Short mmCIF file of C-alpha atoms in Angstrom, two decimals:
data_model
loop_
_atom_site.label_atom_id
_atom_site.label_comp_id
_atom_site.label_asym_id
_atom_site.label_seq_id
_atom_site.Cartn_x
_atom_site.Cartn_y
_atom_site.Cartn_z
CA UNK A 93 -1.79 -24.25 19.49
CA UNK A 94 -4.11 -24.46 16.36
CA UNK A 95 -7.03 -22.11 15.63
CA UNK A 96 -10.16 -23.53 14.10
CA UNK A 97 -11.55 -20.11 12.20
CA UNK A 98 -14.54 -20.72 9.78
CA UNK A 99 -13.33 -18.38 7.31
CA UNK A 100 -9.35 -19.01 5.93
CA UNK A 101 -7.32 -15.75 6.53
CA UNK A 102 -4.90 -14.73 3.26
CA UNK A 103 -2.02 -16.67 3.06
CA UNK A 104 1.39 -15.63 4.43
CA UNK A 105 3.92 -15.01 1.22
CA UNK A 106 7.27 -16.99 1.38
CA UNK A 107 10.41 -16.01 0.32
CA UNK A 108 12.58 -18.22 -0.89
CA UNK A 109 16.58 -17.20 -1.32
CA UNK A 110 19.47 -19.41 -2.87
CA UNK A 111 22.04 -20.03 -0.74
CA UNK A 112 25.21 -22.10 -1.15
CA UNK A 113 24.94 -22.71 2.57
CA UNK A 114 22.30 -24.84 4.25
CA UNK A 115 19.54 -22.62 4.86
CA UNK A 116 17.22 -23.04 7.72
CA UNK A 117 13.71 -21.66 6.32
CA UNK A 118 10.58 -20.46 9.47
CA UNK A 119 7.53 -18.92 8.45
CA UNK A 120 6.25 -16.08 10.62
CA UNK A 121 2.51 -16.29 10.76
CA UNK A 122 0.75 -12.90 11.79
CA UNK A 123 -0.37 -12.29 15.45
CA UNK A 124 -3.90 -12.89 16.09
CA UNK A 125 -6.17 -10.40 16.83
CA UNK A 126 -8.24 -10.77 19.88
CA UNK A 127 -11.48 -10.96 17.57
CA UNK A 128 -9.81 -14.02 16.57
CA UNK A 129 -9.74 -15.94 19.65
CA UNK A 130 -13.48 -14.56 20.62
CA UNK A 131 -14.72 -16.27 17.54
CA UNK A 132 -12.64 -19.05 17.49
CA UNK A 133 -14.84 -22.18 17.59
CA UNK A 134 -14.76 -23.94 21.08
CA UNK A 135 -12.81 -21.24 22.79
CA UNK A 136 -14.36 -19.54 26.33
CA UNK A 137 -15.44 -16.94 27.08
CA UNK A 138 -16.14 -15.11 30.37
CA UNK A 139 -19.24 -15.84 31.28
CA UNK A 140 -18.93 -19.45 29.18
CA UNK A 141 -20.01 -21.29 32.90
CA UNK A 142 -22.33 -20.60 35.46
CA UNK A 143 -22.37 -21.14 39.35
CA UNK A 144 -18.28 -21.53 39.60
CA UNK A 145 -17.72 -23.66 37.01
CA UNK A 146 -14.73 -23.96 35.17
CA UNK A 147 -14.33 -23.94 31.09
CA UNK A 148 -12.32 -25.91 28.76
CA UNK A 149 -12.04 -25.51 25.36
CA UNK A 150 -12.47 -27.97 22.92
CA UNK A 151 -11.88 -28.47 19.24
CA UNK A 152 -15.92 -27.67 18.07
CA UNK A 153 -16.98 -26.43 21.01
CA UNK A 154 -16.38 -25.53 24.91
CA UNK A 155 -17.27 -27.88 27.64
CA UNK A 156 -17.50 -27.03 31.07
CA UNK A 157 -16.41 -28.81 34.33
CA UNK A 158 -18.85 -27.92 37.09
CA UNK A 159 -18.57 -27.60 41.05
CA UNK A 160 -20.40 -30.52 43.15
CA UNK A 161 -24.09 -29.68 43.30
CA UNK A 162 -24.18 -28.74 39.99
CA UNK A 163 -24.84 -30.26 36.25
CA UNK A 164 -26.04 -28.86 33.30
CA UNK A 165 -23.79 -27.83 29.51
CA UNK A 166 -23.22 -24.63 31.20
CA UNK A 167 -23.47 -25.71 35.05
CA UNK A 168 -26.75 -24.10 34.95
CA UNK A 169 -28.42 -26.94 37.36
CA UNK A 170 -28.32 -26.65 40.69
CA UNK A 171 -28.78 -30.45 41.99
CA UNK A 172 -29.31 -32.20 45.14
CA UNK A 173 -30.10 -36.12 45.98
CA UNK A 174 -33.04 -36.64 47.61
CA UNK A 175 -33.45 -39.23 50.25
CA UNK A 176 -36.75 -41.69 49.92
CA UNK A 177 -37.87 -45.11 51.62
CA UNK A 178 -37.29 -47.88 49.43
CA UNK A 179 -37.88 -51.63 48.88
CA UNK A 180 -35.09 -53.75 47.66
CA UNK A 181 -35.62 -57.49 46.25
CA UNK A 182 -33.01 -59.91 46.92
CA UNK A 183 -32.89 -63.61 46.29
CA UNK A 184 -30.21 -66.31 47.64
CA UNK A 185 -29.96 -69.85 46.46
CA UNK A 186 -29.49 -72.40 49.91
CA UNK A 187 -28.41 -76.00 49.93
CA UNK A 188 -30.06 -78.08 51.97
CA UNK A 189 -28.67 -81.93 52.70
CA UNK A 190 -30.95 -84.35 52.51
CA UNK A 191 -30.18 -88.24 53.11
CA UNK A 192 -31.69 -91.35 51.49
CA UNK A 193 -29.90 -94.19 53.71
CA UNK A 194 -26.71 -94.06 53.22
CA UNK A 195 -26.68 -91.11 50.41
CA UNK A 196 -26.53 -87.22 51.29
CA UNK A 197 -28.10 -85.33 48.51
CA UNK A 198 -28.31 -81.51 48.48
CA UNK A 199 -31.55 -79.97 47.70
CA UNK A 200 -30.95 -76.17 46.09
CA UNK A 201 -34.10 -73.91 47.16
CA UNK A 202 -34.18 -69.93 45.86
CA UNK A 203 -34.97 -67.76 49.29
CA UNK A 204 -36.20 -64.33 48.38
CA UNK A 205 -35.77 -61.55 50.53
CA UNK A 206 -37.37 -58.07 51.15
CA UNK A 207 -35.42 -55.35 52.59
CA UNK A 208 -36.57 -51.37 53.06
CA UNK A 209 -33.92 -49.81 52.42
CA UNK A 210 -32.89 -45.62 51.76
CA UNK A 211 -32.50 -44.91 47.96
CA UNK A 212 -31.54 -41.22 46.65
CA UNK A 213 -33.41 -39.53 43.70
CA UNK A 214 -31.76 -36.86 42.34
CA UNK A 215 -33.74 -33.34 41.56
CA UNK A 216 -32.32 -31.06 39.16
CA UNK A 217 -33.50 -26.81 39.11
CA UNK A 218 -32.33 -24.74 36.76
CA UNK A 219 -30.58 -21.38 38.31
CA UNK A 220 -31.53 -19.28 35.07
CA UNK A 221 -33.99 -16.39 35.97
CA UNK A 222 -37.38 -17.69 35.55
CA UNK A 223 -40.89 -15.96 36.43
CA UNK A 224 -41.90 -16.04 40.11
CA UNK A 225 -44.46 -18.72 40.57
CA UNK A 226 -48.10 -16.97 41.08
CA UNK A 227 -49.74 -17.93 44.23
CA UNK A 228 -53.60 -19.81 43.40
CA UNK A 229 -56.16 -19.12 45.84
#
């Protein structure tokens, strides 16, 4: 694992020893503290996603993958698709044969089509405490 801190911590002294024998060398690199990991850029923290959702840590900063029904950086929207009547367009290109004596030539015509149809719009809210809406007379 690698830790991304915006300040450098002191470096860790080697020692180096002569050996006749082949010497295999490992640097011990101190613990970190937990300050270190809450300040560590794109780490999580508890309360890092709302409404369920779950965080994952990236290299500059957190992301967070949220539950069905909900969108937002921090999951914070609480969305649903709404159903409304639509119109849809299509067009179709039909051959038609058409003879001259002993020739059959085909005749391309564009159709055009109207359907209603059921399209979905989708309505975000935020789930952040807000004021409660005043009532107007």
């Amino acid at each position: 694992a690698v830790t991304v801190r915006s300040q450098p911590t002191t470096p860790v002294p080697l020692k180096n020893t002569e050996a006749p024998e082949q010497v295999h060398l490992a640097l011990q690199l101190p613990k970190n503290s937990s300050k270190d990991t809450e300040s560590t850029p794109g780490s999580c923290s508890e309360d890092a996603c709302q409404n369920g959702g779950t965080c994952v840590p990236g290299a500059d900063a957190h992301s967070c993958d949220c539950r069905p029904g909900f969108k937002g950086r921090h999951c914070e929207l609480a969305c649903e698709k709404v159903p409304r009547p639509c119109t849809r367009l299509f067009s179709e290109t039909k051959s038609f044969p058409v003879w001259e004596g002993d020739i059959c030539h085909h005749v391309y015509k564009k159709v055009y089509k109207v359907h209603q149809d059921v399209c979905f719009k989708e309505r975000c809210q935020s789930t952040s405490l807000r004021k409660p809406k005043q009532e107007t007379k």
